[in-house]
PDB file of C-alpha atoms in Angstrom:
ATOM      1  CA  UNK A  25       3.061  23.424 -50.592  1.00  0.00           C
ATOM      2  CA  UNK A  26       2.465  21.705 -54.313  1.00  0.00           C
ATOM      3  CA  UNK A  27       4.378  18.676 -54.696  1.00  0.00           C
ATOM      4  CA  UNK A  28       6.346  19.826 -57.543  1.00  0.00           C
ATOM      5  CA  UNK A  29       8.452  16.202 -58.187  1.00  0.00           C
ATOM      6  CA  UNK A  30       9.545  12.757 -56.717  1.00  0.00           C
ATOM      7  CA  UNK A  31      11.504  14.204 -53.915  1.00  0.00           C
ATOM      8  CA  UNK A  32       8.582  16.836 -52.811  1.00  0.00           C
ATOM      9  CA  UNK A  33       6.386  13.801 -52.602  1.00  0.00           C
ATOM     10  CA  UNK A  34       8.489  12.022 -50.420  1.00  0.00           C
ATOM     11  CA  UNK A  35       9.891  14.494 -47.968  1.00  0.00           C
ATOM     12  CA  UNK A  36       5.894  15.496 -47.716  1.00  0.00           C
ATOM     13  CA  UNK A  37       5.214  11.655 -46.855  1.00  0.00           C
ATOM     14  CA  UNK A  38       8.240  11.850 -44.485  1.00  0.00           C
ATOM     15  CA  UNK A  39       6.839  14.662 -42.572  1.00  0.00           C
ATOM     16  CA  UNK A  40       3.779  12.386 -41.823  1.00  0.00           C
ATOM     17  CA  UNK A  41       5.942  10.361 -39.831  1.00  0.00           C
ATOM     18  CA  UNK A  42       5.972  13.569 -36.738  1.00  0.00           C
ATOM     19  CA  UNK A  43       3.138  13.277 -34.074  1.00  0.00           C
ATOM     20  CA  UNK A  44       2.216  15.767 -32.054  1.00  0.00           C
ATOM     21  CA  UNK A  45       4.285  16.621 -28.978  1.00  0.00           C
ATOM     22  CA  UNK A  46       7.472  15.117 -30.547  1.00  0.00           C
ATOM     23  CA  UNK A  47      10.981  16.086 -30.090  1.00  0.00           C
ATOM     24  CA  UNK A  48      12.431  15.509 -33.832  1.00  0.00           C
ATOM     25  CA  UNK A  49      15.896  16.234 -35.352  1.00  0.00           C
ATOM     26  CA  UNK A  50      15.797  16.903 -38.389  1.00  0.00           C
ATOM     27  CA  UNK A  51      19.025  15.981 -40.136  1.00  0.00           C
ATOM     28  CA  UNK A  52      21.646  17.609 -43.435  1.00  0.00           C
ATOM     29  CA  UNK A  53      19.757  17.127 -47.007  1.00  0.00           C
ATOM     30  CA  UNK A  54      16.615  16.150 -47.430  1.00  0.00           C
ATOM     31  CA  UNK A  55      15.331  15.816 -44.135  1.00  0.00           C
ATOM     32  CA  UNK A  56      15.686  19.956 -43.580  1.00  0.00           C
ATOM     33  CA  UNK A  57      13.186  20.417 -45.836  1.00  0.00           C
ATOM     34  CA  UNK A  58      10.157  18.518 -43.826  1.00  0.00           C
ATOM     35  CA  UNK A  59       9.762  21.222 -41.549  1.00  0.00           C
ATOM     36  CA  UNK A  60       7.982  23.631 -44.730  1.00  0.00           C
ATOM     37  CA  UNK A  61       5.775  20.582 -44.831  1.00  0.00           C
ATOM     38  CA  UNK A  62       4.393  19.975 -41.353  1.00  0.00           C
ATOM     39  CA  UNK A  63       1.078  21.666 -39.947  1.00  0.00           C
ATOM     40  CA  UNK A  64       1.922  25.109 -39.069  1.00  0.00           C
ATOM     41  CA  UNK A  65      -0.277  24.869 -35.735  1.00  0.00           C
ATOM     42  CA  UNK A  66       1.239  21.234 -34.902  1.00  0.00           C
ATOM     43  CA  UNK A  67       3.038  21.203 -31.176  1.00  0.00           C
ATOM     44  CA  UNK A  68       6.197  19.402 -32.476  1.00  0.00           C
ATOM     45  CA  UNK A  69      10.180  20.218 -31.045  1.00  0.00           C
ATOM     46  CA  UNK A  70      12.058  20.196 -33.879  1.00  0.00           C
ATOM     47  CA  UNK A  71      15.939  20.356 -32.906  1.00  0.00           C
ATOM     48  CA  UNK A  72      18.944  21.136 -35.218  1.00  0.00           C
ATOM     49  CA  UNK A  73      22.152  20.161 -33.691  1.00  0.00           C
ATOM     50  CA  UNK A  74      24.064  23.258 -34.708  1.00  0.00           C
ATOM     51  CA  UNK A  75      21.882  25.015 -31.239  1.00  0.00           C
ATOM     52  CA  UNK A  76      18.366  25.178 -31.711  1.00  0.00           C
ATOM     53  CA  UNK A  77      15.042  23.972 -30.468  1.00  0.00           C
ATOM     54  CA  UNK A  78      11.608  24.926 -32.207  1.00  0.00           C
ATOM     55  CA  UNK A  79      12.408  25.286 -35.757  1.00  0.00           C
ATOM     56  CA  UNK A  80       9.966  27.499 -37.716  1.00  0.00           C
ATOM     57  CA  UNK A  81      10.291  26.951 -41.850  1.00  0.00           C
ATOM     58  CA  UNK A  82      12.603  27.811 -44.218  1.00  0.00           C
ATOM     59  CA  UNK A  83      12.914  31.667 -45.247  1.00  0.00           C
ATOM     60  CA  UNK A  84      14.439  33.275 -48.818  1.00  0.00           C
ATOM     61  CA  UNK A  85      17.380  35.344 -48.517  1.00  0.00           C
ATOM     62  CA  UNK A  86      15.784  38.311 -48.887  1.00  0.00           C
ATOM     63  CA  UNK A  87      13.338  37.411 -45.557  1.00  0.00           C
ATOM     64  CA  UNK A  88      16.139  35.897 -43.179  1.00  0.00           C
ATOM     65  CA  UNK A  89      18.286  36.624 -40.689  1.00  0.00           C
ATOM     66  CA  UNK A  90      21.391  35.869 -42.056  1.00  0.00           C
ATOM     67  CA  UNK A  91      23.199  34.728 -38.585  1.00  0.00           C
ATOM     68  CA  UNK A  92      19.899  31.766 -38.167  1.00  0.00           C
ATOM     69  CA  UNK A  93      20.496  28.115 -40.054  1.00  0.00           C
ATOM     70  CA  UNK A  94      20.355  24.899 -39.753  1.00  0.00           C
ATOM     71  CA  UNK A  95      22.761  22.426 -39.579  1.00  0.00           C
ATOM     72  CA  UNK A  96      22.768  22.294 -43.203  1.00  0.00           C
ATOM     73  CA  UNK A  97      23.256  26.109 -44.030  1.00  0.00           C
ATOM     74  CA  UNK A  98      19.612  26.733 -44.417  1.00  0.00           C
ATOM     75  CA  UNK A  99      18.296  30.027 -43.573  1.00  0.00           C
ATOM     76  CA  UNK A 100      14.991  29.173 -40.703  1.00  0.00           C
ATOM     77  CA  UNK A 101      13.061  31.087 -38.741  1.00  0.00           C
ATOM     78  CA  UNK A 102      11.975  30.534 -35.067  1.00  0.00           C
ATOM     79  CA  UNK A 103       8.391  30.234 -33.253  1.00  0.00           C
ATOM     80  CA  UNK A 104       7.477  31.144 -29.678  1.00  0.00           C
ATOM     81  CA  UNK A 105       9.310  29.081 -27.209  1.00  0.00           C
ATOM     82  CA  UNK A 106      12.202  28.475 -29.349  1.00  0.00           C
ATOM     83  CA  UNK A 107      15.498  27.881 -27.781  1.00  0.00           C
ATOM     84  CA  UNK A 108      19.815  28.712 -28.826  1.00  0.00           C
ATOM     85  CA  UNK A 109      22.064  26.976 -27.065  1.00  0.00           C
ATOM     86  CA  UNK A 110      25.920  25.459 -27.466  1.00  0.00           C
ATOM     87  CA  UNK A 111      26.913  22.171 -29.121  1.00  0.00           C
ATOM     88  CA  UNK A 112      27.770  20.630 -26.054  1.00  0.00           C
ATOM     89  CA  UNK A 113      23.937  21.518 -23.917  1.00  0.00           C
ATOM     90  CA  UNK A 114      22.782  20.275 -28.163  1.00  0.00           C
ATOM     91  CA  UNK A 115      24.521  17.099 -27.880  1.00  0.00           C
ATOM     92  CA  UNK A 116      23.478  16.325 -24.637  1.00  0.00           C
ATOM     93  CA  UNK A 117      20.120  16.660 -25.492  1.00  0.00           C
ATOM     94  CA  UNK A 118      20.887  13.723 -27.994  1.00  0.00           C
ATOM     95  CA  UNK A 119      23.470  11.576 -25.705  1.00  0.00           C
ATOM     96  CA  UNK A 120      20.440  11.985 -22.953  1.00  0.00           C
ATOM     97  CA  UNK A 121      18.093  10.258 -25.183  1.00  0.00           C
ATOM     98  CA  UNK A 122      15.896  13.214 -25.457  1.00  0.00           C
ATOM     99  CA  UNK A 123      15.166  12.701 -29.054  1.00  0.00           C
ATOM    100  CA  UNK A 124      11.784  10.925 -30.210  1.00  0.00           C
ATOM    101  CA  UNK A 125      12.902  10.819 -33.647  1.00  0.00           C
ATOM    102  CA  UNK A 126      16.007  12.070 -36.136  1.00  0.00           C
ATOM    103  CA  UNK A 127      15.278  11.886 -39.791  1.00  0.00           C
ATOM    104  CA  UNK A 128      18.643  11.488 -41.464  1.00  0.00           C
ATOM    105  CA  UNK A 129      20.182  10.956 -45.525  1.00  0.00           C
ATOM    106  CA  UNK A 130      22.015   8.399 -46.194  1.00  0.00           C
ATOM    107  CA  UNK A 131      24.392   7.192 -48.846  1.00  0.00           C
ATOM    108  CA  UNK A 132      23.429   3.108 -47.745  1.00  0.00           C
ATOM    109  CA  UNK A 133      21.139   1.392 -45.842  1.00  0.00           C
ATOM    110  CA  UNK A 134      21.575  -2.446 -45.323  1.00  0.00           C
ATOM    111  CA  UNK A 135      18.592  -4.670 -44.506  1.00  0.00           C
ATOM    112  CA  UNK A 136      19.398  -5.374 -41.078  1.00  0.00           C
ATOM    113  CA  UNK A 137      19.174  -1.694 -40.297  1.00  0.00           C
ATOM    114  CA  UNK A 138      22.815  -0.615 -40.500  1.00  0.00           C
ATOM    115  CA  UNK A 139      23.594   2.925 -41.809  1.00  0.00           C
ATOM    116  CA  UNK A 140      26.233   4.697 -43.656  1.00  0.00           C
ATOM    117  CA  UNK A 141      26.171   8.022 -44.461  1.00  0.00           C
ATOM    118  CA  UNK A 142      29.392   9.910 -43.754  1.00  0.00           C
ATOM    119  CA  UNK A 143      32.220   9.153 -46.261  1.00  0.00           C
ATOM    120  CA  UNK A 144      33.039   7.952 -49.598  1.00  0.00           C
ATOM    121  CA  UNK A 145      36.258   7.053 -49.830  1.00  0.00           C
ATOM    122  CA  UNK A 146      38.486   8.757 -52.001  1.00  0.00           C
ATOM    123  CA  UNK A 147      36.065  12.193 -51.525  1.00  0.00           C
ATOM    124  CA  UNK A 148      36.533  14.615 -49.428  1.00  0.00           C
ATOM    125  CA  UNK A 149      34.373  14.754 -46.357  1.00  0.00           C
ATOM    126  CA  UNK A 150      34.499  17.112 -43.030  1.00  0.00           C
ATOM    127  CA  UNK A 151      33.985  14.259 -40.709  1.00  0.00           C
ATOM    128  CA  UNK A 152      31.116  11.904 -39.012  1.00  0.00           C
ATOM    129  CA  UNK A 153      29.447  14.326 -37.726  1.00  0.00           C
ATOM    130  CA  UNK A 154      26.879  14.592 -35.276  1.00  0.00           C
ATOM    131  CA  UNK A 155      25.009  11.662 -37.935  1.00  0.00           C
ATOM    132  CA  UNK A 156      26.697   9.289 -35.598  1.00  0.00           C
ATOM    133  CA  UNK A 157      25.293  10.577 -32.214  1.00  0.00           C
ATOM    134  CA  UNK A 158      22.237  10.920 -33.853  1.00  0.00           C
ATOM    135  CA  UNK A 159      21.840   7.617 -35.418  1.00  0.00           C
ATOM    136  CA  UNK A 160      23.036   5.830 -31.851  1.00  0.00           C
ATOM    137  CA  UNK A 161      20.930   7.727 -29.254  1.00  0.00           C
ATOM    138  CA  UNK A 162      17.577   8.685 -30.893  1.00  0.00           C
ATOM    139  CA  UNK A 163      14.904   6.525 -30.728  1.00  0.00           C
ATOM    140  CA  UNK A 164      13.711   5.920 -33.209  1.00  0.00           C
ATOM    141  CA  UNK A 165      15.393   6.191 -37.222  1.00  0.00           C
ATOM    142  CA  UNK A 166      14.101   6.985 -40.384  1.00  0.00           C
ATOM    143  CA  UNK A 167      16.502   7.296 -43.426  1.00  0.00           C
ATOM    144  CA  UNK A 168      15.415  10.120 -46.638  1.00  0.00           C
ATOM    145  CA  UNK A 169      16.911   9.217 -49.238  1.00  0.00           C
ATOM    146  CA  UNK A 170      17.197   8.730 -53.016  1.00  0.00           C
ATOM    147  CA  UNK A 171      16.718   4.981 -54.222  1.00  0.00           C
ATOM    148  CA  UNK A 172      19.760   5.294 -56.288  1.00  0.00           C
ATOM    149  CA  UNK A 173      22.698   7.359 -56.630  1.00  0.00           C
ATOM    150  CA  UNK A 174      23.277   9.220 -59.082  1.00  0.00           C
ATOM    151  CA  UNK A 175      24.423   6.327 -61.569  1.00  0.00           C
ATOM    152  CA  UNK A 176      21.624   4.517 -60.704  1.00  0.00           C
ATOM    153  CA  UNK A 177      23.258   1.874 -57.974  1.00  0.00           C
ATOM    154  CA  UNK A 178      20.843   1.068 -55.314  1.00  0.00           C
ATOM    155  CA  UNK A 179      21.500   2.919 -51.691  1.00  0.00           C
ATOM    156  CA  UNK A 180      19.081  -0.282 -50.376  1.00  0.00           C
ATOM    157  CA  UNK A 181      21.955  -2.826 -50.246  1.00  0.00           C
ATOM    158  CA  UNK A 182      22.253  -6.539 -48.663  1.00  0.00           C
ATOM    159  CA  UNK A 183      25.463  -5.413 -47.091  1.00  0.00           C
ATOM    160  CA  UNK A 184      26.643  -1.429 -46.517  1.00  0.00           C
ATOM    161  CA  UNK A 185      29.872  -1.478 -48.588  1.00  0.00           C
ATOM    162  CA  UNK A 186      30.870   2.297 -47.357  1.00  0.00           C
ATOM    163  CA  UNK A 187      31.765   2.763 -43.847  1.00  0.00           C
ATOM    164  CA  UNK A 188      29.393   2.546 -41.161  1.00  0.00           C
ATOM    165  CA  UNK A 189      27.996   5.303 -39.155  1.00  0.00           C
ATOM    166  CA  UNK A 190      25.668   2.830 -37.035  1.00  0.00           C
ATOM    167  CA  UNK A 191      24.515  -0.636 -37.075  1.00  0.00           C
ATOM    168  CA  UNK A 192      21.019  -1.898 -36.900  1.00  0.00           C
ATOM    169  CA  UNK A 193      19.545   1.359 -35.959  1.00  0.00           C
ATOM    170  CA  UNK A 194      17.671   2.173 -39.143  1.00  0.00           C
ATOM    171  CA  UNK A 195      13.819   1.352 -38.823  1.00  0.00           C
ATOM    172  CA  UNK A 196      12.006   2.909 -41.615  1.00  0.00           C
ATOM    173  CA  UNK A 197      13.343   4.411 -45.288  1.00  0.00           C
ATOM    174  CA  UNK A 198      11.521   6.938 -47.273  1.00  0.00           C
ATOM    175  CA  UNK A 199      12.878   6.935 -50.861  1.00  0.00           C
ATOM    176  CA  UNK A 200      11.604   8.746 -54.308  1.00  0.00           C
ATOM    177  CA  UNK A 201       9.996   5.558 -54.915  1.00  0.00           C
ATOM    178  CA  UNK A 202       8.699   3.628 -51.793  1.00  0.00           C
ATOM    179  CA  UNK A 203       8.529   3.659 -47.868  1.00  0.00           C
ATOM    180  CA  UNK A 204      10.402   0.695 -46.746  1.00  0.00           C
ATOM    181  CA  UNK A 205      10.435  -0.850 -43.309  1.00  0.00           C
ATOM    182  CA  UNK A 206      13.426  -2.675 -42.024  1.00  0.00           C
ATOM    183  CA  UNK A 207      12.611  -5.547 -40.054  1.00  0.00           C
ATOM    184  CA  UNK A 208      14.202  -8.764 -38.631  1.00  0.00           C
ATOM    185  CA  UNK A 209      13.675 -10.221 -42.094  1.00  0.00           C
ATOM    186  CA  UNK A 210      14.784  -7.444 -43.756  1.00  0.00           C
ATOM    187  CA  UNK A 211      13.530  -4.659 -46.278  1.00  0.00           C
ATOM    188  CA  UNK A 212       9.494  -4.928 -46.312  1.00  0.00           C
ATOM    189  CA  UNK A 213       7.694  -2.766 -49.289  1.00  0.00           C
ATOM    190  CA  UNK A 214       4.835  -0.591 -47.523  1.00  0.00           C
ATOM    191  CA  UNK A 215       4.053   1.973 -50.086  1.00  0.00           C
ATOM    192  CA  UNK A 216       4.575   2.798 -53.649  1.00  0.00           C
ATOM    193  CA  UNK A 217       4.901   6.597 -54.894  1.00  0.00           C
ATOM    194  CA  UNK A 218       2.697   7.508 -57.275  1.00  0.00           C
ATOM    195  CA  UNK A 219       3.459   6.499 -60.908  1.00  0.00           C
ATOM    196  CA  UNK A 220       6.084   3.538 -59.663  1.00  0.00           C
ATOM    197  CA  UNK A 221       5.634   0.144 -60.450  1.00  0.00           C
ATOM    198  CA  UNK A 222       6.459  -2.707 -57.807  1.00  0.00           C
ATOM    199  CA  UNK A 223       8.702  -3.910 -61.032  1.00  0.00           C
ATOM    200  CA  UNK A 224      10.830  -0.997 -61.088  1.00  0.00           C
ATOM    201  CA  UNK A 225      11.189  -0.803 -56.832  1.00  0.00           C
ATOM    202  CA  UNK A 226      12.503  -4.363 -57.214  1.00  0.00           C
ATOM    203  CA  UNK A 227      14.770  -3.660 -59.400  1.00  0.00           C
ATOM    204  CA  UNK A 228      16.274  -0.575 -57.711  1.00  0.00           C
ATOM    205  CA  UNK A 229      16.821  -2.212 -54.883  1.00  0.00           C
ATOM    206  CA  UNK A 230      19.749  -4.187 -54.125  1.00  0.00           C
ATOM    207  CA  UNK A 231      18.581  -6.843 -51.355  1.00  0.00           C
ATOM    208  CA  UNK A 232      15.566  -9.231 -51.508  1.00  0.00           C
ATOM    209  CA  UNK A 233      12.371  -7.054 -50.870  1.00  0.00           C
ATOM    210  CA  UNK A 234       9.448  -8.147 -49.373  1.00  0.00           C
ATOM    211  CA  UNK A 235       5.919  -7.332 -50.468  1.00  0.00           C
ATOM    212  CA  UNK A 236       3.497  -8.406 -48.461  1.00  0.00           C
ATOM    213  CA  UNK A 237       0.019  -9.558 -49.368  1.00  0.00           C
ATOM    214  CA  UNK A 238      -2.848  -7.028 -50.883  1.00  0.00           C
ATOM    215  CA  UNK A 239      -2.964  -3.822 -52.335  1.00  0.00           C
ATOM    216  CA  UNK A 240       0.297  -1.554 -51.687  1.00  0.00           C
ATOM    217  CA  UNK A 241      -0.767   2.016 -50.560  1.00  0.00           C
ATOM    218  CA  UNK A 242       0.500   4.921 -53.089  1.00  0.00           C
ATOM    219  CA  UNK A 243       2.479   8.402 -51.423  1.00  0.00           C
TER     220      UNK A 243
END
């Protein structure tokens, strides 16, 4: 698929982040669209928490069957060995610990790993979500998301200001701009996209950021 802008680029890098043999859930937003960028022959689980196991990509209207999305509304398609079931056999697959990976958006990520991305206060909002089961049980957590909003405020913050959907669970953020890694000493630069200055990455972020030594890759 031709990486048409910023956000192609990076959900494209994200889907790098699936190894073969995974069970991945693939969260609302951004993260929905990875699946039309992984291998088509790669032996991945990928799990939407509406029901489904072995996610097949995206279809256009016109191609779908109207009564199969995701837990974002998207219209998908299924592969051999894929699997329907209820919420509650879904969220035990997540409470279980079943779950190699979720990808998930955010509206904040702190540098000690916490996560909000449920409400804004004062808009409306259905509820948490299965974000919350998601960001507690899986094991591992990686964040897609735009470095800014919308008015330009950085979503990498020193402290979440929003409320929390977990603490210290997020390990790795995929932006338009950079893959960051949050550690014990908090948000460390590993790659730049293409056409980004370190400069500009600095100064969209709203916490110290840590570059380490050498050449940073480009995405």
């Amino acid at each position: 698929m031709p990486l048409l802008d910023a956000k192609s680029r990076m959900v494209a890098r994200a889907a790098r982040e699936i190894s073969s043999g995974m069970v991945v859930n693939l969260g609302i937003g951004l993260p929905t669209k990875v699946v039309n960028y992984l291998p088509k022959d790669m032996p991945v689980c990928l799990h939407t928490e509406n029901g489904l196991t072995g996610i097949g990509p995206t279809l256009p209207y016109d191609q779908a069957n109207r009564d199969l999305i995701d837990a974002g509304g998207a219209y998908i398609s299924t592969l051999p060995g894929s699997a329907f079931f209820d919420s509650a056999t879904s969220f035990a697959l997540v409470r279980g610990g079943r779950l190699d990976l979720t990808l998930l958006g955010a509206f904040e990520v702190a540098q000690n790993g916490d996560l909000a991305n449920w409400k804004i206060p004062g808009k409306f909002s259905p509820g948490v979500g299965g974000a919350i089961e998601l960001a507690q049980k899986a094991k591992r957590v990686v964040v897609l998301t735009t470095h800014t909003d919308r008015k330009g405020r950085p979503k990498l913050l020193a402290d979440c200001g929003l409320p929390l959907t977990a603490k210290g669970r997020v390990k790795r953020i995929f932006t338009d701009m950079a893959v960051v890694d949050v550690t014990h000493e908090g948000f460390v630069l590993r790659e730049l996209a293409q056409g980004v200055s370190l400069a500009e990455v600095k100064d969209a972020t709203g916490a110290t950021l840590i570059v380490p030594d050498g050449d940073i890759p480009k995405f």
